[in-house]
Short mmCIF file of C-alpha atoms in Angstrom, two decimals:
data_model
loop_
_atom_site.label_atom_id
_atom_site.label_comp_id
_atom_site.label_asym_id
_atom_site.label_seq_id
_atom_site.Cartn_x
_atom_site.Cartn_y
_atom_site.Cartn_z
CA UNK A 1 9.12 18.67 17.23
CA UNK A 2 5.93 16.73 16.56
CA UNK A 3 5.70 13.42 18.44
CA UNK A 4 3.16 10.86 17.30
CA UNK A 5 1.78 7.75 18.96
CA UNK A 6 0.48 4.90 16.82
CA UNK A 7 -0.80 2.29 19.26
CA UNK A 8 -2.04 -0.05 16.52
CA UNK A 9 0.43 0.18 13.61
CA UNK A 10 0.01 -1.72 10.37
CA UNK A 11 1.93 -2.72 7.28
CA UNK A 12 -0.26 -1.52 4.44
CA UNK A 13 -0.17 -3.48 1.21
CA UNK A 14 -1.76 -1.37 -1.50
CA UNK A 15 -2.89 -2.93 -4.77
CA UNK A 16 -3.67 -0.63 -7.69
CA UNK A 17 -6.37 -2.27 -9.80
CA UNK A 18 -6.48 -1.86 -13.57
CA UNK A 19 -10.23 -1.17 -13.43
CA UNK A 20 -13.11 -0.70 -10.98
CA UNK A 21 -13.40 -3.25 -8.17
CA UNK A 22 -15.70 -6.13 -9.16
CA UNK A 23 -16.61 -8.30 -6.15
CA UNK A 24 -16.47 -12.00 -6.99
CA UNK A 25 -14.38 -11.47 -10.12
CA UNK A 26 -10.74 -12.20 -10.97
CA UNK A 27 -9.06 -8.85 -11.70
CA UNK A 28 -5.71 -7.62 -12.92
CA UNK A 29 -3.54 -5.40 -10.78
CA UNK A 30 -1.24 -2.73 -12.19
CA UNK A 31 1.07 -2.47 -9.20
CA UNK A 32 1.46 -3.10 -5.48
CA UNK A 33 3.43 -1.54 -2.66
CA UNK A 34 4.06 -2.07 1.05
CA UNK A 35 4.38 0.87 3.44
CA UNK A 36 4.62 1.32 7.20
CA UNK A 37 1.32 2.80 8.31
CA UNK A 38 -1.03 3.62 11.09
CA UNK A 39 -2.38 7.14 11.42
CA UNK A 40 0.38 8.50 13.63
CA UNK A 41 3.09 6.99 11.45
CA UNK A 42 1.45 8.64 8.43
CA UNK A 43 1.55 12.01 10.22
CA UNK A 44 5.24 11.51 10.99
CA UNK A 45 5.95 10.54 7.36
CA UNK A 46 4.47 13.85 6.21
CA UNK A 47 6.45 15.78 8.82
CA UNK A 48 9.71 14.09 7.79
CA UNK A 49 9.03 14.85 4.13
CA UNK A 50 8.52 18.53 5.05
CA UNK A 51 11.92 18.71 6.73
CA UNK A 52 10.54 19.21 10.25
CA UNK A 53 11.42 17.13 13.31
CA UNK A 54 9.26 14.25 14.41
CA UNK A 55 9.42 11.05 16.42
CA UNK A 56 7.00 8.17 15.93
CA UNK A 57 6.35 6.10 19.05
CA UNK A 58 4.83 2.67 18.46
CA UNK A 59 4.75 -0.86 19.91
CA UNK A 60 7.00 -3.09 17.83
CA UNK A 61 8.64 -6.47 18.37
CA UNK A 62 12.35 -6.71 17.61
CA UNK A 63 11.76 -9.26 14.84
CA UNK A 64 8.69 -7.56 13.33
CA UNK A 65 8.98 -7.15 9.53
CA UNK A 66 7.43 -3.70 10.02
CA UNK A 67 10.81 -2.38 11.14
CA UNK A 68 12.35 -3.16 7.74
CA UNK A 69 10.12 -0.50 6.16
CA UNK A 70 10.83 2.42 8.50
CA UNK A 71 14.15 3.61 7.04
CA UNK A 72 14.35 7.40 7.22
CA UNK A 73 11.58 7.65 9.79
CA UNK A 74 12.64 8.46 13.38
CA UNK A 75 11.01 5.72 15.46
CA UNK A 76 10.96 4.86 19.14
CA UNK A 77 9.86 1.24 19.27
CA UNK A 78 8.49 -0.21 22.51
CA UNK A 79 9.13 -3.99 22.51
CA UNK A 80 6.08 -6.25 22.55
CA UNK A 81 5.41 -9.94 21.92
CA UNK A 82 3.01 -9.61 18.98
CA UNK A 83 3.52 -8.35 15.43
CA UNK A 84 1.92 -5.40 13.70
CA UNK A 85 -1.16 -6.18 11.65
CA UNK A 86 -1.26 -6.18 7.86
CA UNK A 87 -3.93 -4.16 6.05
CA UNK A 88 -4.93 -4.46 2.42
CA UNK A 89 -5.98 -1.47 0.33
CA UNK A 90 -7.52 -1.79 -3.14
CA UNK A 91 -7.58 1.34 -5.27
CA UNK A 92 -9.15 1.74 -8.69
CA UNK A 93 -8.37 4.29 -11.43
CA UNK A 94 -11.38 6.41 -10.49
CA UNK A 95 -10.01 6.95 -6.98
CA UNK A 96 -12.37 4.55 -5.21
CA UNK A 97 -10.62 2.97 -2.23
CA UNK A 98 -11.51 -0.28 -0.46
CA UNK A 99 -9.70 -1.09 2.78
CA UNK A 100 -9.51 -4.37 4.66
CA UNK A 101 -8.12 -3.83 8.16
CA UNK A 102 -7.00 -6.84 10.18
CA UNK A 103 -6.91 -6.95 14.00
CA UNK A 104 -3.72 -5.66 15.56
CA UNK A 105 -1.40 -7.26 18.09
CA UNK A 106 -2.81 -7.20 21.60
CA UNK A 107 -0.97 -5.33 24.32
CA UNK A 108 -0.43 -6.85 27.75
CA UNK A 109 -0.84 -4.45 30.70
CA UNK A 110 2.94 -4.19 31.16
CA UNK A 111 3.40 -3.43 27.43
CA UNK A 112 0.73 -0.74 27.52
CA UNK A 113 2.38 0.83 30.58
CA UNK A 114 5.77 0.79 28.84
CA UNK A 115 4.22 2.47 25.81
CA UNK A 116 2.84 5.26 28.01
CA UNK A 117 6.26 5.70 29.64
CA UNK A 118 7.89 6.02 26.21
CA UNK A 119 5.37 8.65 25.11
CA UNK A 120 5.91 10.72 28.26
CA UNK A 121 9.67 10.69 27.71
CA UNK A 122 9.44 11.46 23.99
CA UNK A 123 6.86 14.23 24.41
CA UNK A 124 8.80 16.19 27.02
CA UNK A 125 9.75 19.44 25.29
CA UNK A 126 7.89 18.70 22.05
CA UNK A 127 5.50 21.28 20.56
CA UNK A 128 2.76 18.80 19.70
CA UNK A 129 1.86 15.23 20.61
CA UNK A 130 -0.55 13.54 18.19
CA UNK A 131 -2.38 10.43 19.43
CA UNK A 132 -3.65 8.73 16.32
CA UNK A 133 -5.64 5.74 15.16
CA UNK A 134 -7.51 2.81 16.59
CA UNK A 135 -6.57 1.03 19.79
CA UNK A 136 -5.15 -2.51 19.76
CA UNK A 137 -6.87 -5.50 21.38
CA UNK A 138 -6.51 -5.71 25.12
CA UNK A 139 -6.41 -1.93 25.62
CA UNK A 140 -9.32 -0.13 27.28
CA UNK A 141 -11.22 2.61 25.46
CA UNK A 142 -9.79 5.21 27.85
CA UNK A 143 -6.16 4.40 26.95
CA UNK A 144 -5.63 7.77 25.27
CA UNK A 145 -6.99 9.47 28.38
CA UNK A 146 -4.35 7.62 30.41
CA UNK A 147 -1.66 8.82 27.99
CA UNK A 148 -2.91 12.41 28.16
CA UNK A 149 -2.98 12.43 31.94
CA UNK A 150 0.48 10.85 32.18
CA UNK A 151 2.02 13.37 29.79
CA UNK A 152 0.44 16.34 31.53
CA UNK A 153 1.42 15.23 35.02
CA UNK A 154 4.83 13.67 34.40
CA UNK A 155 6.40 15.58 31.51
CA UNK A 156 8.23 18.68 32.71
CA UNK A 157 7.48 20.51 29.43
CA UNK A 158 4.23 19.01 28.25
CA UNK A 159 3.23 19.69 24.63
CA UNK A 160 -0.15 20.54 23.20
CA UNK A 161 -2.07 17.40 22.36
CA UNK A 162 -4.04 16.46 19.24
CA UNK A 163 -6.17 13.33 18.91
CA UNK A 164 -7.30 11.60 15.72
CA UNK A 165 -9.35 8.56 16.59
CA UNK A 166 -12.98 7.45 16.57
CA UNK A 167 -15.67 5.48 18.36
CA UNK A 168 -15.43 4.86 22.11
CA UNK A 169 -11.80 6.05 22.23
CA UNK A 170 -12.77 9.49 20.91
CA UNK A 171 -15.80 9.68 23.19
CA UNK A 172 -13.58 8.96 26.23
CA UNK A 173 -11.15 11.70 25.21
CA UNK A 174 -13.95 14.22 24.80
CA UNK A 175 -15.49 13.22 28.12
CA UNK A 176 -12.28 13.30 30.16
CA UNK A 177 -9.24 14.29 28.14
CA UNK A 178 -9.57 18.06 27.57
CA UNK A 179 -7.19 18.09 24.60
CA UNK A 180 -6.18 20.98 22.36
CA UNK A 181 -7.35 19.56 19.03
CA UNK A 182 -9.32 16.67 17.58
CA UNK A 183 -9.46 15.81 13.88
CA UNK A 184 -12.50 13.70 13.04
CA UNK A 185 -14.12 13.33 9.66
CA UNK A 186 -17.80 14.13 9.46
CA UNK A 187 -18.99 10.58 10.25
CA UNK A 188 -16.67 10.29 13.25
CA UNK A 189 -17.89 13.65 14.55
CA UNK A 190 -21.53 12.63 14.29
CA UNK A 191 -20.77 9.41 16.17
CA UNK A 192 -18.81 11.19 18.90
CA UNK A 193 -21.53 13.72 19.60
CA UNK A 194 -24.13 10.95 19.71
CA UNK A 195 -22.04 8.86 22.13
CA UNK A 196 -21.74 11.84 24.46
CA UNK A 197 -25.50 12.35 24.37
CA UNK A 198 -25.11 16.01 23.52
CA UNK A 199 -28.22 17.86 22.42
CA UNK A 200 -27.65 19.86 19.25
CA UNK A 201 -30.24 22.11 17.70
CA UNK A 202 -31.80 21.00 14.45
CA UNK A 203 -31.74 17.84 12.41
CA UNK A 204 -28.93 16.73 10.13
CA UNK A 205 -28.27 19.43 7.57
CA UNK A 206 -27.95 18.53 3.88
CA UNK A 207 -25.02 20.95 3.82
CA UNK A 208 -22.09 18.97 5.26
CA UNK A 209 -20.29 22.17 6.22
CA UNK A 210 -23.21 23.53 8.24
CA UNK A 211 -23.68 20.19 9.99
CA UNK A 212 -19.97 19.98 10.86
CA UNK A 213 -20.02 23.47 12.36
CA UNK A 214 -23.14 22.73 14.40
CA UNK A 215 -21.72 19.51 15.84
CA UNK A 216 -18.22 20.84 16.46
CA UNK A 217 -19.64 23.90 18.21
CA UNK A 218 -21.24 21.55 20.74
CA UNK A 219 -17.73 20.50 21.79
CA UNK A 220 -15.75 23.78 21.68
CA UNK A 221 -14.51 25.12 24.06
CA UNK A 222 -15.86 23.07 26.96
CA UNK A 223 -14.61 19.64 25.83
CA UNK A 224 -11.82 20.43 23.37
CA UNK A 225 -9.85 23.49 22.32
CA UNK A 226 -10.48 23.13 18.59
CA UNK A 227 -12.04 20.74 16.10
CA UNK A 228 -10.68 20.24 12.58
CA UNK A 229 -13.32 18.36 10.59
CA UNK A 230 -12.23 16.88 7.25
CA UNK A 231 -15.08 16.64 4.75
CA UNK A 232 -13.50 15.01 1.70
CA UNK A 233 -14.50 16.88 -1.43
CA UNK A 234 -16.27 19.51 0.69
CA UNK A 235 -12.97 20.65 2.19
CA UNK A 236 -12.57 21.13 5.92
CA UNK A 237 -14.01 23.10 8.81
CA UNK A 238 -12.09 24.51 11.76
CA UNK A 239 -14.00 25.45 14.91
CA UNK A 240 -12.08 27.04 17.78
CA UNK A 241 -12.55 29.69 20.44
CA UNK A 242 -12.51 32.40 17.75
CA UNK A 243 -15.39 30.86 15.81
CA UNK A 244 -15.88 28.68 12.76
CA UNK A 245 -14.33 28.84 9.30
CA UNK A 246 -14.47 26.70 6.18
CA UNK A 247 -12.01 26.10 3.36
CA UNK A 248 -13.08 24.39 0.15
CA UNK A 249 -10.88 21.70 -1.35
CA UNK A 250 -9.01 22.72 -4.52
CA UNK A 251 -9.90 20.85 -7.72
CA UNK A 252 -8.40 17.39 -7.20
CA UNK A 253 -8.30 14.23 -9.27
CA UNK A 254 -8.64 11.74 -6.43
CA UNK A 255 -6.49 8.65 -6.89
CA UNK A 256 -6.51 7.28 -3.33
CA UNK A 257 -7.97 8.61 -0.09
CA UNK A 258 -5.58 6.58 2.08
CA UNK A 259 -3.71 8.91 4.42
CA UNK A 260 -5.48 12.07 3.26
CA UNK A 261 -6.93 12.84 6.68
CA UNK A 262 -3.60 12.07 8.37
CA UNK A 263 -1.88 14.42 5.93
CA UNK A 264 -4.40 17.16 6.72
CA UNK A 265 -3.62 16.85 10.42
CA UNK A 266 0.11 16.93 9.71
CA UNK A 267 -0.33 20.03 7.56
CA UNK A 268 -2.26 21.78 10.32
CA UNK A 269 0.44 20.99 12.90
CA UNK A 270 3.26 22.01 10.54
CA UNK A 271 1.57 25.35 9.87
CA UNK A 272 1.18 25.90 13.61
CA UNK A 273 4.90 25.23 14.12
CA UNK A 274 5.60 27.83 11.46
CA UNK A 275 3.52 30.41 13.36
CA UNK A 276 0.54 30.50 10.98
CA UNK A 277 -2.77 31.92 12.14
CA UNK A 278 -6.00 29.89 12.11
CA UNK A 279 -6.65 30.64 8.43
CA UNK A 280 -3.13 29.56 7.52
CA UNK A 281 -3.38 26.34 9.52
CA UNK A 282 -6.65 25.45 7.80
CA UNK A 283 -5.29 26.26 4.34
CA UNK A 284 -2.20 24.12 4.91
CA UNK A 285 -4.33 21.24 6.20
CA UNK A 286 -6.42 21.39 3.03
CA UNK A 287 -3.36 21.52 0.78
CA UNK A 288 -1.73 18.48 2.37
CA UNK A 289 -4.94 16.44 2.48
CA UNK A 290 -5.78 17.22 -1.15
CA UNK A 291 -2.21 16.51 -2.30
CA UNK A 292 -2.20 13.07 -0.71
CA UNK A 293 -5.64 12.25 -2.18
CA UNK A 294 -4.20 13.00 -5.63
CA UNK A 295 -1.40 10.43 -5.19
CA UNK A 296 -1.74 6.69 -5.87
CA UNK A 297 -1.79 4.00 -3.22
CA UNK A 298 -0.35 4.93 0.13
CA UNK A 299 1.98 7.66 -1.09
CA UNK A 300 2.13 10.64 1.25
CA UNK A 301 2.31 14.26 0.10
CA UNK A 302 5.57 16.17 0.14
CA UNK A 303 5.87 19.96 -0.14
CA UNK A 304 6.52 19.52 -3.88
CA UNK A 305 3.09 17.89 -4.28
CA UNK A 306 1.07 20.69 -2.69
CA UNK A 307 -1.45 22.44 -4.95
CA UNK A 308 -0.85 26.12 -5.62
CA UNK A 309 -3.34 28.91 -5.96
CA UNK A 310 -5.43 30.64 -3.35
CA UNK A 311 -7.67 28.72 -0.97
CA UNK A 312 -10.33 31.15 0.24
CA UNK A 313 -11.44 30.96 3.87
CA UNK A 314 -15.09 31.59 4.66
CA UNK A 315 -15.98 32.69 8.19
CA UNK A 316 -19.15 31.02 9.39
CA UNK A 317 -21.74 32.09 11.97
#
């Protein structure tokens, strides 16, 4: 079982443009779709499509239109007063993606406490808990730290914990959370290391892979068990107690990057559930991330979409 928490869910309206985005112009759209989203929900959507068990925990009012779009997705909704935000994604035929993210519904202290209680209950006995996405208004930057501590002290069978967030929330987790896995992209990793004031040898490297390894190695193993860094077209890097390794992305015609990083995290966790070693977890992460990037709009990869062929793993110093 993979349990996810999406503290700031969104209904994503995706508009597929007929041509490149032209600011200030009137443009034609080829299609549009509305999907339940938020990073944790995206992870759970991938897990469901794979046939594995998942439960998505999120704050959701009883009358929120979001609930109408969650058919087939196991959800534990924690009642709140506000409604989930709506995000707009514009994608063009060349794969360029423009996102407009609106503020989410604020959480009152009692609502935030109820959300933590729901996560503790849901996570008891699960294999992984994934805390994903931005935090809603009214919630302190250390909210994920509170969740982590509650799960580890109150759940009788606490799971391993993965975190996919950014900014102050990620910095708080790295300073105090001691989690098993984080999944930043390269920009989020740079920001996290800077916020922690960690000294790393050398300047920024023109090789994104080398830079990701250098920065992730400053965190492993003292602040986090492992770091999975997604690098877009440069693939992904995994740094853990055994060292660093890199997998290149397979040739991909990118149609939309929405959900690609979430899919990579889901692929990594699914491979771990299946007993894969580090190389296998990294390969599966790459396959799921690349497959989602090749799909239009906010479609999420299924096992049938995964690219075939070998994905070589390169061990790094």
